[in-house]
CSV table of C-alpha atoms and ligand atoms in Angstrom, one decimal:
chain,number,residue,atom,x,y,z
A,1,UNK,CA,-30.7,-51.0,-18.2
A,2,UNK,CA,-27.7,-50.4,-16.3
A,3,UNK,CA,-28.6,-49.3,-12.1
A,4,UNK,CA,-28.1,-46.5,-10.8
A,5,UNK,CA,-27.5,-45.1,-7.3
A,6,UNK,CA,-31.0,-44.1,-7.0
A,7,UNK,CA,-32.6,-47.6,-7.7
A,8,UNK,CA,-29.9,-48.8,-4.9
A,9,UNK,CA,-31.5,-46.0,-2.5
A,10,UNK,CA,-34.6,-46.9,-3.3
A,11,UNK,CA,-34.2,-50.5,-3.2
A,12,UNK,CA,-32.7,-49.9,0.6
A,13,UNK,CA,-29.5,-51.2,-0.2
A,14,UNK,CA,-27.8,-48.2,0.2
A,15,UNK,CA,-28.9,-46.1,2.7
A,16,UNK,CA,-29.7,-42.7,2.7
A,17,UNK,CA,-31.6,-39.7,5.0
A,18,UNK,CA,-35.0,-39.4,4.5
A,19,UNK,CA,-37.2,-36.1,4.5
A,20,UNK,CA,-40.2,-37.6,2.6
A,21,UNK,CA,-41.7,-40.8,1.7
A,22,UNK,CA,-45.1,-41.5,0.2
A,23,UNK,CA,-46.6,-44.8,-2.0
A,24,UNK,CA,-44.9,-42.6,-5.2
A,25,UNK,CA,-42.0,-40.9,-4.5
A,26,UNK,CA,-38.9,-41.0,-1.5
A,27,UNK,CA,-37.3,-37.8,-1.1
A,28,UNK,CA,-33.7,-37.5,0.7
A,29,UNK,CA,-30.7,-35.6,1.5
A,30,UNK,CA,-28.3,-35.0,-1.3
A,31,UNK,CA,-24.9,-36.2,0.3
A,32,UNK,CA,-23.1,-33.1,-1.3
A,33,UNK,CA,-25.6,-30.1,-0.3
A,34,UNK,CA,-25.0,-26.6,-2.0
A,35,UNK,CA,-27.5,-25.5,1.2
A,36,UNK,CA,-29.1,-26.7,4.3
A,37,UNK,CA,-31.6,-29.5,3.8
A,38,UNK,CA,-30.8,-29.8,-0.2
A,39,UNK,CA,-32.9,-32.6,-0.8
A,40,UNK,CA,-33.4,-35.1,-3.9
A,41,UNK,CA,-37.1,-36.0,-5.0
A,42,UNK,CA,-37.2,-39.2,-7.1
A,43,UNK,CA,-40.3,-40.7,-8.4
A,44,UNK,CA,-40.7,-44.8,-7.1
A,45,UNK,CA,-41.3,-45.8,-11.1
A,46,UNK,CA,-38.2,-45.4,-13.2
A,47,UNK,CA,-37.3,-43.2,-15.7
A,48,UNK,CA,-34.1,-41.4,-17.0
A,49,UNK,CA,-35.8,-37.7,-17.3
A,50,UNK,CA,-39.3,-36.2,-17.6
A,51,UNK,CA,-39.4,-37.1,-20.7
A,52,UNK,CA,-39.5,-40.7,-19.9
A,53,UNK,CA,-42.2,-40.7,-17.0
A,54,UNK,CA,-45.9,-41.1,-17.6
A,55,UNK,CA,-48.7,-37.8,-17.0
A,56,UNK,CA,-49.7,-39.5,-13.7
A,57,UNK,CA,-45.9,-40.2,-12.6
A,58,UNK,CA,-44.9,-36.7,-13.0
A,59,UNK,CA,-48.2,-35.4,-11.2
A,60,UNK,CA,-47.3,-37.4,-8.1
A,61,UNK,CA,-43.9,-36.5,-8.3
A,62,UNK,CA,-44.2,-32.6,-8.0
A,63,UNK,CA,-46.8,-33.1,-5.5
A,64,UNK,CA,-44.1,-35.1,-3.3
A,65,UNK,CA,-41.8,-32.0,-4.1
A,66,UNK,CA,-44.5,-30.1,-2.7
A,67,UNK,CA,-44.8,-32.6,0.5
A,68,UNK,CA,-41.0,-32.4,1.0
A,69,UNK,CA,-40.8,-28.8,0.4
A,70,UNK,CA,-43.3,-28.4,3.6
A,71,UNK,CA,-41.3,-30.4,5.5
A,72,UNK,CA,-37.9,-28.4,5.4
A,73,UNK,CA,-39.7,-25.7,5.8
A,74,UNK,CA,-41.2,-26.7,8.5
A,75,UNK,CA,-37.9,-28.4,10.3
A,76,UNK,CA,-35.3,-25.5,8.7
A,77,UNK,CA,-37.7,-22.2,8.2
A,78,UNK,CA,-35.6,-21.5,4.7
A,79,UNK,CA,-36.6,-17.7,3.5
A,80,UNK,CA,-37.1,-19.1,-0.3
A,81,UNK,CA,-36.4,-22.1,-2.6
A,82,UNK,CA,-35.1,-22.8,-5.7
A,83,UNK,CA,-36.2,-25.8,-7.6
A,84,UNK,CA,-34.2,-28.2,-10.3
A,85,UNK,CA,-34.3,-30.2,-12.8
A,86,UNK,CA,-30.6,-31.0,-14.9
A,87,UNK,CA,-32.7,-32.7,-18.0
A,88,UNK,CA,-30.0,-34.5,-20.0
A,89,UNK,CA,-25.8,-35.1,-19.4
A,90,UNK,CA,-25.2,-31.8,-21.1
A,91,UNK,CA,-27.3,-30.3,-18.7
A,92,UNK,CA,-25.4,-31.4,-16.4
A,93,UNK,CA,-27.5,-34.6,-15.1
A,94,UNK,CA,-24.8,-37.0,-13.9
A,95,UNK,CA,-27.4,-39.7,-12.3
A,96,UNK,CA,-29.3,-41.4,-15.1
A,97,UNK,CA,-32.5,-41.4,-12.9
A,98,UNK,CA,-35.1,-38.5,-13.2
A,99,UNK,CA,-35.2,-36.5,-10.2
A,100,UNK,CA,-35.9,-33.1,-8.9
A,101,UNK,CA,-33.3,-30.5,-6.6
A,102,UNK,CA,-35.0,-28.9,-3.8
A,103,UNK,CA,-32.5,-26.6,-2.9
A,104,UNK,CA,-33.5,-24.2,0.3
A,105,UNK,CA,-32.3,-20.5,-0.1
A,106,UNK,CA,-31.6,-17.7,2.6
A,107,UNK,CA,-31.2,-14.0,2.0
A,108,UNK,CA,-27.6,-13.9,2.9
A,109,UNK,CA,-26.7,-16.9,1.1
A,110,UNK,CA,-25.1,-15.7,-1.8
A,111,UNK,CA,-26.6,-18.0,-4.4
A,112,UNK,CA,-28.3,-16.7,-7.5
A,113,UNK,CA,-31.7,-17.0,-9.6
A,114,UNK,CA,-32.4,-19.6,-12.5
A,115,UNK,CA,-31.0,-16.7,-14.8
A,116,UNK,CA,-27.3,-17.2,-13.4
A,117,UNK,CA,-27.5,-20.9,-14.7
A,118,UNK,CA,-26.4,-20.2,-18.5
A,119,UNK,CA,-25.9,-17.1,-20.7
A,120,UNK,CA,-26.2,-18.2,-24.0
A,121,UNK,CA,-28.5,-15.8,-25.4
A,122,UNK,CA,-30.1,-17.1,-29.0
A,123,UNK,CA,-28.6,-14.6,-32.4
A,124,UNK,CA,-31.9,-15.1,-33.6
A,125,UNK,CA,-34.8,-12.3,-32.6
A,126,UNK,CA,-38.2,-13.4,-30.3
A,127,UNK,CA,-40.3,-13.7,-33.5
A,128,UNK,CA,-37.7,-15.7,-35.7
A,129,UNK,CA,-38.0,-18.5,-32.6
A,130,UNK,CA,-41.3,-18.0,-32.3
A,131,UNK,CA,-42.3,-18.9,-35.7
A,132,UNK,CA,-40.5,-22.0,-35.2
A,133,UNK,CA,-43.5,-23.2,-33.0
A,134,UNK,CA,-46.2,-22.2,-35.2
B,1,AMP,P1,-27.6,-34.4,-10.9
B,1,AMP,O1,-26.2,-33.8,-11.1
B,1,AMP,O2,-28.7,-33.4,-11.1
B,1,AMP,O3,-27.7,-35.7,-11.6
B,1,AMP,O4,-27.7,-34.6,-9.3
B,1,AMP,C1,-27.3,-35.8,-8.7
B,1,AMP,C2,-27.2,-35.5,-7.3
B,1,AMP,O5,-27.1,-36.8,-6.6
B,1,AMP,C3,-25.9,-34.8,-6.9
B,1,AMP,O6,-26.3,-33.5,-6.3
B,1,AMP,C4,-25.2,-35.7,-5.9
B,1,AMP,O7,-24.6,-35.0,-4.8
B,1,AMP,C5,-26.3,-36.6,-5.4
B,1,AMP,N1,-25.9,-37.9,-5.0
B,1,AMP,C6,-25.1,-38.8,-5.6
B,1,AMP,N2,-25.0,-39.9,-4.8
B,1,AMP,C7,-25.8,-39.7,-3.8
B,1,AMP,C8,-26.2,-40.5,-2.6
B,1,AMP,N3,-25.6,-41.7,-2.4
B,1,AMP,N4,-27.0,-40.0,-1.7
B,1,AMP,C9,-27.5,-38.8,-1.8
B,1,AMP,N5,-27.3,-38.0,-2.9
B,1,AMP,C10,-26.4,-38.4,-3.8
């Protein structure tokens, strides 16, 4: 498994700016924010997405995205947050290492909701898809 930037972070041989660290997770300043206080949360134990992390890996890591989340609120007094994930390359995930946005959000800030992300509505009706998980 090739490295990536994240393992360097973590291993402190790159070095990086720090908002939260606990036993499980190190949480830290994306270097290009789309806000104030944009901040990365990336669970200690490897994996490339969610899909690759263990039940008790994932609980720790939201609660450290809850931990950090405190903390810029605390230090910047955002009005609201928006939280994400890019799962996958096509997603738009361009660091092979699982790790959750915390991106703080102001009233005049011109950003929009989770629903601004994609449009790409399905052809198929609600029931149609919904028998597909039955
Ligand atoms: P994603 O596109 O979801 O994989 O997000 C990767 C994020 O990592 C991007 O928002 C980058 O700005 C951020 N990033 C890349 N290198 C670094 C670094 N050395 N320190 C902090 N953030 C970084």
């Amino acid at each position: 498994m090739e490295e990536t930037i994240f393992h360097k972070i973590l291993a402190g041989e790159i070095p990086a700016h720090k908002v939260y660290e606990d036993e499980h997770v190190l949480a830290f300043l994306d270097i290009f924010p789309l806000a104030k206080g944009h901040t990365l949360v990336v669970p200690k134990v490897f994996g490339e997405t969610l899909l690759d992390l263990s039940a008790e890996t994932i609980s720790s890591l939201w609660q450290g995205v809850q931990h950090a989340t405190k903390k810029i609120k605390e230090v910047l007094s955002p009005e609201g947050f928006t939280f994400g994930v890019n799962h996958g390359e096509v997603a738009g995930q361009s660091v092979p290492y699982v790790h959750v946005h915390i991106i703080p959000r102001w009233a005049d800030d011109n950003g929009g909701s989770m629903h601004s992300i994609v449009k790409n509505p399905p052809s198929e009706s609600i029931e149609e898809i919904a028998a597909l998980f039955t």
